[in-house]
Amino acid sequence: MTVRRRDPPRIEVGLNAVIVAVTDHRPRVLTLPGPDPADPGGGTADLLPYGPLDPGGDRTLDLTLRGWVRAQTRLDLGYVEQLYTFGDRGRLEGGAPDGEVRTLSVAYLALARESGSGSAARARWKEIYAYLPWEDGREGRPDFFDRVLVPRLERWIDAAPNRREREERRDRAAVGFGLYGSDWDGDRVLERYELLYGAGLVQEADRDRRRAGVSCEADPAPLPGRPMGADHRRMLATALGRIRGKIRYRPVVFELLPPRFTLLQLQRVVEALSGVELHKQNFRRLVERGGLVEGTGEVESRTGGRPAELFRFRREVLRERRAPGVGLPGIGSG
Amino acid sequence: MTVRRRDPPRIEVGLNAVIVAVTDHRPRVLTLPGPDPADPGGGTADLLPYGPLDPGGDRTLDLTLRGWVRAQTRLDLGYVEQLYTFGDRGRLEGGAPDGEVRTLSVAYLALARESGSGSAARARWKEIYAYLPWEDGREGRPDFFDRVLVPRLERWIDAAPNRREREERRDRAAVGFGLYGSDWDGDRVLERYELLYGAGLVQEADRDRRRAGVSCEADPAPLPGRPMGADHRRMLATALGRIRGKIRYRPVVFELLPPRFTLLQLQRVVEALSGVELHKQNFRRLVERGGLVEGTGEVESRTGGRPAELFRFRREVLRERRAPGVGLPGIGSG
DNA sequence: CCTGATATACTCAATTTGAGTATAAGCGAG
DNA sequence: CTCGCTTATACTCAAATTGAGTATATCAGG
C-alpha cells in the first residue's frame, strides 16, 4: 500500500493543548494564528498551541506540554488532563510524501483563569462558541439552527445512496442534534462535529477533500462556525465534550473561577460551559447542600442589586463524599 | 523492542488492548505470557496484547489495533474505545540507552463476549480481580483489606518525611480507599493503583526501582494481587475505571452479554464490573423503566427456580432519550 | 420612601431512590 | 401430590431529590 524508501517511515508526536477559560459568561480558548498544516494553499488559520515531543526531553508528556505552553504563551497551567490521541494517517502530513512520516497528536485539556498577562506572544483568547456555535443553547437554539443547520442535515440525509444508509444518517442526526423526538445531549459535542464534518458542512471537510484531490463544489454558504487549522476544531469539540461531562461529577469548575466568587458567578460559568440555562434557586440549593462551597463572611456589592455573599470552594469536599460536581438537571439515570 | 542507534532519538508507538469479557460473574481480561520488557532479569510476565504501530500501515489506529488483535488472538473486536496514551520516559525502554528511543503506548479498551475460540495462540483469559483484588467489593471488603492493605498504607503515611507530606498521603489514601470517613468510590481504580505503586506496595514498584538502580529491601510479604509486565497493570486499572464510569451513563454492558439474557444475568455482569452488589428488585425497575430492555416472550428455565424471561437490548434507546446506562445507586449529584 | 435590581429563603407537588414484603412458578425429595 | 427450596416478578412505602415557583431581604438611585 505504501511505498517504503530507505529507512522506515518515521513517527512524529505532537502535543496540543486546549486551554479553556471563562470570562464574562463566555467560554474561551487560547489560540495562535499560524499557517494551516493541512492547507497546501497556505492560508493562515487559528491553531491550538502545539509543540513537538522531544523524545529525549522531559520525563512525562504533561511536563513537556506545560513547558512549551509556558514558552509560547507565558501561561502556567494548573489543571491539565489528557484528552485523546489523534493518529489517523493523512491527517496533517500535508507536505510530506505519503508514508514518509506519520503524525500523532496527543491532545490535552487545560483549565486556566485567563490572567491578563496570559496572552503574551501572539496567543489570543477566542470564544469557543465562535467555532462551535450550535453548542450554545443558553438562549434557546441559536437562530441559524432550524433555519440553516437542520435543512442542510436533511439534504445530507436524503442524499444517502440507499435506504439503510439513509436511516443510519437520520439516526445519527437525531441523536446528535436532538431531532425527531430525541433529546439534546449536551455532552455529544464531538459526535456533532464529526457528523457535520462527515456531512461536508464544515469548512475543514471541504479543505481536506480538496487536498485529497477529490473534486467537490465549494459549499455555497458555509454554516456559521469559524474553522480552525489542521483538525484542531475536532480537538476543541473533544475538549468541550469532556468538560461538560466532567463538570457534573467532579468539581472542576472551580479551576476557572477566582478564589472567591458569588454563587451567580459560579452558575454563569457552569452555564457558559454546558450551554444551557439553569434554575437559579435550585442551583444554589444544589451546591450549598452538596457542601461544595462555603460562605466567607464577605459580600460583593457590585451586583446591581442586593449584595451577594462571596463563597469559596471547600477543598475538603474532595476528601469527603463523592465530590459531586455541580450536577446539571436531568442527569439521573432515568 | 528493537534497539535503533545512529541519529536523533526515535519515538516508537505501541498499541495495547485491554480486552474485557465477563463469564460466570467474573470480569476477565485477555493476556499473553511474555518476557517483561521492564525486567532486565528477564522473567516472563502476564502482558496485554501489544503491537507496534506501523507508520505506513492502516489508516487509523483503531484499525491497526483490530488487525493485530485478530492476528494474535483470533478475536474480532466489537466495541473499542481509546483509553489513554502513556508516555513517561523510562517506562519500558528497558535495554536501550537513555535517550535513544522513547516509547509511547496508546491503550485501548475493548469489550468482547469471550467466545471459546477467542483464546487462540497463547492468549489466556484471566480474572481481572486477580490483578486488582482490592477492587472486588461484592462480598464486602476482601479479607486482606483491613488486615494487610490498610496497615501497610498507614505505615507508608507515617513514613512521610514531614507533616505536610504526611497529611497529603493521608488524604490520598482516604479518598482512594474510602478510609477515615470518606466514601468508597468505585471509579477511582487508577488512583488506587497509582497510590499503591507510589507507596511501593505493588511488585511493579520494586521492579522499577531495582531497574533504576535504587536499592530497596524486597517487600517481605507482597500485597495480594498478581503483577503484570511493563506498566500493563496500570493500563488494566485505567480500563476498569473507565468501564465503571461509563456503564452508568451509556449502555455498554450489552456488548458483554449474549443477544438474549435474563435480568439477573445482566445484573451480575454489572455487579462483576462495578464490584458492588445491587438490590435486585430496584435494578429490575431501573432497566425496565429506562426502556433499556424489552422482553422476548421466551423464558430461560435453567435458573434453579422460577424460569426467568429472556430480554434483549432495545437498540432504539440509543435514538431516544439520553441512553442512560444501568445506573448504580448513589450516583446523583448530592 | 419608591423603583428596580439581584440575593436568598421557603414551599410544594412530582419523581426517584432505597429497602422491603408479597406472590408466582419452577424443581426435587419424600 | 405436596412440602420446601429456589429464583422471578409485582407491589408498597417512606425518605430523598428535583423542578418550578412564591416570598422576602437588601442594596443603589432617584
PDB file of N, CA, C and O in Angstrom, chain B residues 72-97:
ATOM      1  N   GLN B  72      -3.104 -11.924  16.746  1.00  0.00           N
ATOM      2  CA  GLN B  72      -2.553 -12.545  17.950  1.00  0.00           C
ATOM      3  C   GLN B  72      -3.540 -13.452  18.650  1.00  0.00           C
ATOM      4  O   GLN B  72      -3.155 -14.385  19.341  1.00  0.00           O
ATOM      5  N   THR B  73      -4.821 -13.150  18.555  1.00  0.00           N
ATOM      6  CA  THR B  73      -5.774 -13.862  19.402  1.00  0.00           C
ATOM      7  C   THR B  73      -6.969 -14.427  18.653  1.00  0.00           C
ATOM      8  O   THR B  73      -7.845 -15.012  19.276  1.00  0.00           O
ATOM      9  N   ARG B  74      -7.018 -14.229  17.347  1.00  0.00           N
ATOM     10  CA  ARG B  74      -8.167 -14.686  16.571  1.00  0.00           C
ATOM     11  C   ARG B  74      -9.497 -14.109  17.063  1.00  0.00           C
ATOM     12  O   ARG B  74     -10.540 -14.743  16.959  1.00  0.00           O
ATOM     13  N   LEU B  75      -9.440 -12.928  17.623  1.00  0.00           N
ATOM     14  CA  LEU B  75     -10.646 -12.326  18.169  1.00  0.00           C
ATOM     15  C   LEU B  75     -11.007 -11.112  17.320  1.00  0.00           C
ATOM     16  O   LEU B  75     -10.153 -10.268  17.037  1.00  0.00           O
ATOM     17  N   ASP B  76     -12.281 -11.043  16.916  1.00  0.00           N
ATOM     18  CA  ASP B  76     -12.733  -9.848  16.207  1.00  0.00           C
ATOM     19  C   ASP B  76     -13.355  -8.894  17.205  1.00  0.00           C
ATOM     20  O   ASP B  76     -14.409  -9.178  17.777  1.00  0.00           O
ATOM     21  N   LEU B  77     -12.727  -7.785  17.395  1.00  0.00           N
ATOM     22  CA  LEU B  77     -13.217  -6.861  18.404  1.00  0.00           C
ATOM     23  C   LEU B  77     -14.474  -6.153  17.928  1.00  0.00           C
ATOM     24  O   LEU B  77     -14.602  -5.808  16.760  1.00  0.00           O
ATOM     25  N   GLY B  78     -15.393  -5.952  18.872  1.00  0.00           N
ATOM     26  CA  GLY B  78     -16.576  -5.172  18.554  1.00  0.00           C
ATOM     27  C   GLY B  78     -16.373  -3.763  19.077  1.00  0.00           C
ATOM     28  O   GLY B  78     -15.794  -2.920  18.411  1.00  0.00           O
ATOM     29  N   TYR B  79     -16.807  -3.544  20.294  1.00  0.00           N
ATOM     30  CA  TYR B  79     -16.691  -2.218  20.891  1.00  0.00           C
ATOM     31  C   TYR B  79     -15.249  -1.908  21.248  1.00  0.00           C
ATOM     32  O   TYR B  79     -14.610  -2.661  21.978  1.00  0.00           O
ATOM     33  N   VAL B  80     -14.740  -0.817  20.739  1.00  0.00           N
ATOM     34  CA  VAL B  80     -13.372  -0.406  21.027  1.00  0.00           C
ATOM     35  C   VAL B  80     -13.359   1.081  21.359  1.00  0.00           C
ATOM     36  O   VAL B  80     -14.058   1.864  20.720  1.00  0.00           O
ATOM     37  N   GLU B  81     -12.588   1.449  22.358  1.00  0.00           N
ATOM     38  CA  GLU B  81     -12.543   2.848  22.775  1.00  0.00           C
ATOM     39  C   GLU B  81     -11.147   3.196  23.246  1.00  0.00           C
ATOM     40  O   GLU B  81     -10.525   2.406  23.957  1.00  0.00           O
ATOM     41  N   GLN B  82     -10.655   4.337  22.830  1.00  0.00           N
ATOM     42  CA  GLN B  82      -9.312   4.709  23.265  1.00  0.00           C
ATOM     43  C   GLN B  82      -9.321   5.083  24.735  1.00  0.00           C
ATOM     44  O   GLN B  82     -10.239   5.755  25.203  1.00  0.00           O
ATOM     45  N   LEU B  83      -8.301   4.643  25.444  1.00  0.00           N
ATOM     46  CA  LEU B  83      -8.261   4.874  26.880  1.00  0.00           C
ATOM     47  C   LEU B  83      -7.337   6.012  27.267  1.00  0.00           C
ATOM     48  O   LEU B  83      -7.740   6.991  27.879  1.00  0.00           O
ATOM     49  N   TYR B  84      -6.078   5.850  26.930  1.00  0.00           N
ATOM     50  CA  TYR B  84      -5.088   6.785  27.429  1.00  0.00           C
ATOM     51  C   TYR B  84      -3.781   6.513  26.717  1.00  0.00           C
ATOM     52  O   TYR B  84      -3.518   5.391  26.313  1.00  0.00           O
ATOM     53  N   THR B  85      -2.976   7.544  26.583  1.00  0.00           N
ATOM     54  CA  THR B  85      -1.657   7.376  25.993  1.00  0.00           C
ATOM     55  C   THR B  85      -0.597   7.547  27.068  1.00  0.00           C
ATOM     56  O   THR B  85      -0.521   8.586  27.707  1.00  0.00           O
ATOM     57  N   PHE B  86       0.148   6.501  27.272  1.00  0.00           N
ATOM     58  CA  PHE B  86       1.176   6.520  28.301  1.00  0.00           C
ATOM     59  C   PHE B  86       2.505   6.863  27.649  1.00  0.00           C
ATOM     60  O   PHE B  86       2.886   6.248  26.653  1.00  0.00           O
ATOM     61  N   GLY B  87       3.198   7.837  28.203  1.00  0.00           N
ATOM     62  CA  GLY B  87       4.402   8.261  27.529  1.00  0.00           C
ATOM     63  C   GLY B  87       5.547   8.653  28.436  1.00  0.00           C
ATOM     64  O   GLY B  87       6.488   9.280  27.974  1.00  0.00           O
ATOM     65  N   ASP B  88       5.483   8.288  29.707  1.00  0.00           N
ATOM     66  CA  ASP B  88       6.596   8.658  30.577  1.00  0.00           C
ATOM     67  C   ASP B  88       7.883   8.037  30.075  1.00  0.00           C
ATOM     68  O   ASP B  88       7.901   6.881  29.658  1.00  0.00           O
ATOM     69  N   ARG B  89       8.944   8.837  30.125  1.00  0.00           N
ATOM     70  CA  ARG B  89      10.216   8.302  29.707  1.00  0.00           C
ATOM     71  C   ARG B  89      10.704   7.289  30.744  1.00  0.00           C
ATOM     72  O   ARG B  89      10.388   7.360  31.916  1.00  0.00           O
ATOM     73  N   GLY B  90      11.472   6.327  30.283  1.00  0.00           N
ATOM     74  CA  GLY B  90      12.000   5.333  31.201  1.00  0.00           C
ATOM     75  C   GLY B  90      10.954   4.339  31.649  1.00  0.00           C
ATOM     76  O   GLY B  90      11.123   3.629  32.625  1.00  0.00           O
ATOM     77  N   ARG B  91       9.833   4.301  30.957  1.00  0.00           N
ATOM     78  CA  ARG B  91       8.794   3.380  31.368  1.00  0.00           C
ATOM     79  C   ARG B  91       9.161   1.959  30.996  1.00  0.00           C
ATOM     80  O   ARG B  91       9.082   1.053  31.791  1.00  0.00           O
ATOM     81  N   LEU B  92       9.534   1.761  29.773  1.00  0.00           N
ATOM     82  CA  LEU B  92       9.851   0.390  29.408  1.00  0.00           C
ATOM     83  C   LEU B  92      10.893   0.269  28.312  1.00  0.00           C
ATOM     84  O   LEU B  92      11.031  -0.769  27.673  1.00  0.00           O
ATOM     85  N   GLU B  93      11.684   1.313  28.175  1.00  0.00           N
ATOM     86  CA  GLU B  93      12.783   1.193  27.228  1.00  0.00           C
ATOM     87  C   GLU B  93      13.904   0.438  27.936  1.00  0.00           C
ATOM     88  O   GLU B  93      15.027   0.900  28.053  1.00  0.00           O
ATOM     89  N   GLY B  94      13.554  -0.714  28.444  1.00  0.00           N
ATOM     90  CA  GLY B  94      14.464  -1.470  29.301  1.00  0.00           C
ATOM     91  C   GLY B  94      15.916  -1.424  28.862  1.00  0.00           C
ATOM     92  O   GLY B  94      16.766  -0.808  29.525  1.00  0.00           O
ATOM     93  N   GLY B  95      16.209  -2.041  27.719  1.00  0.00           N
ATOM     94  CA  GLY B  95      17.605  -2.178  27.367  1.00  0.00           C
ATOM     95  C   GLY B  95      18.238  -0.939  26.747  1.00  0.00           C
ATOM     96  O   GLY B  95      19.415  -0.681  26.942  1.00  0.00           O
ATOM     97  N   ALA B  96      17.442  -0.160  26.034  1.00  0.00           N
ATOM     98  CA  ALA B  96      18.026   0.903  25.225  1.00  0.00           C
ATOM     99  C   ALA B  96      18.705   1.960  26.082  1.00  0.00           C
ATOM    100  O   ALA B  96      18.216   2.307  27.140  1.00  0.00           O
ATOM    101  N   PRO B  97      19.823   2.456  25.593  1.00  0.00           N
ATOM    102  CA  PRO B  97      20.499   3.534  26.304  1.00  0.00           C
ATOM    103  C   PRO B  97      19.563   4.732  26.388  1.00  0.00           C
ATOM    104  O   PRO B  97      18.773   4.982  25.479  1.00  0.00           O
TER     105      PRO B  97
END
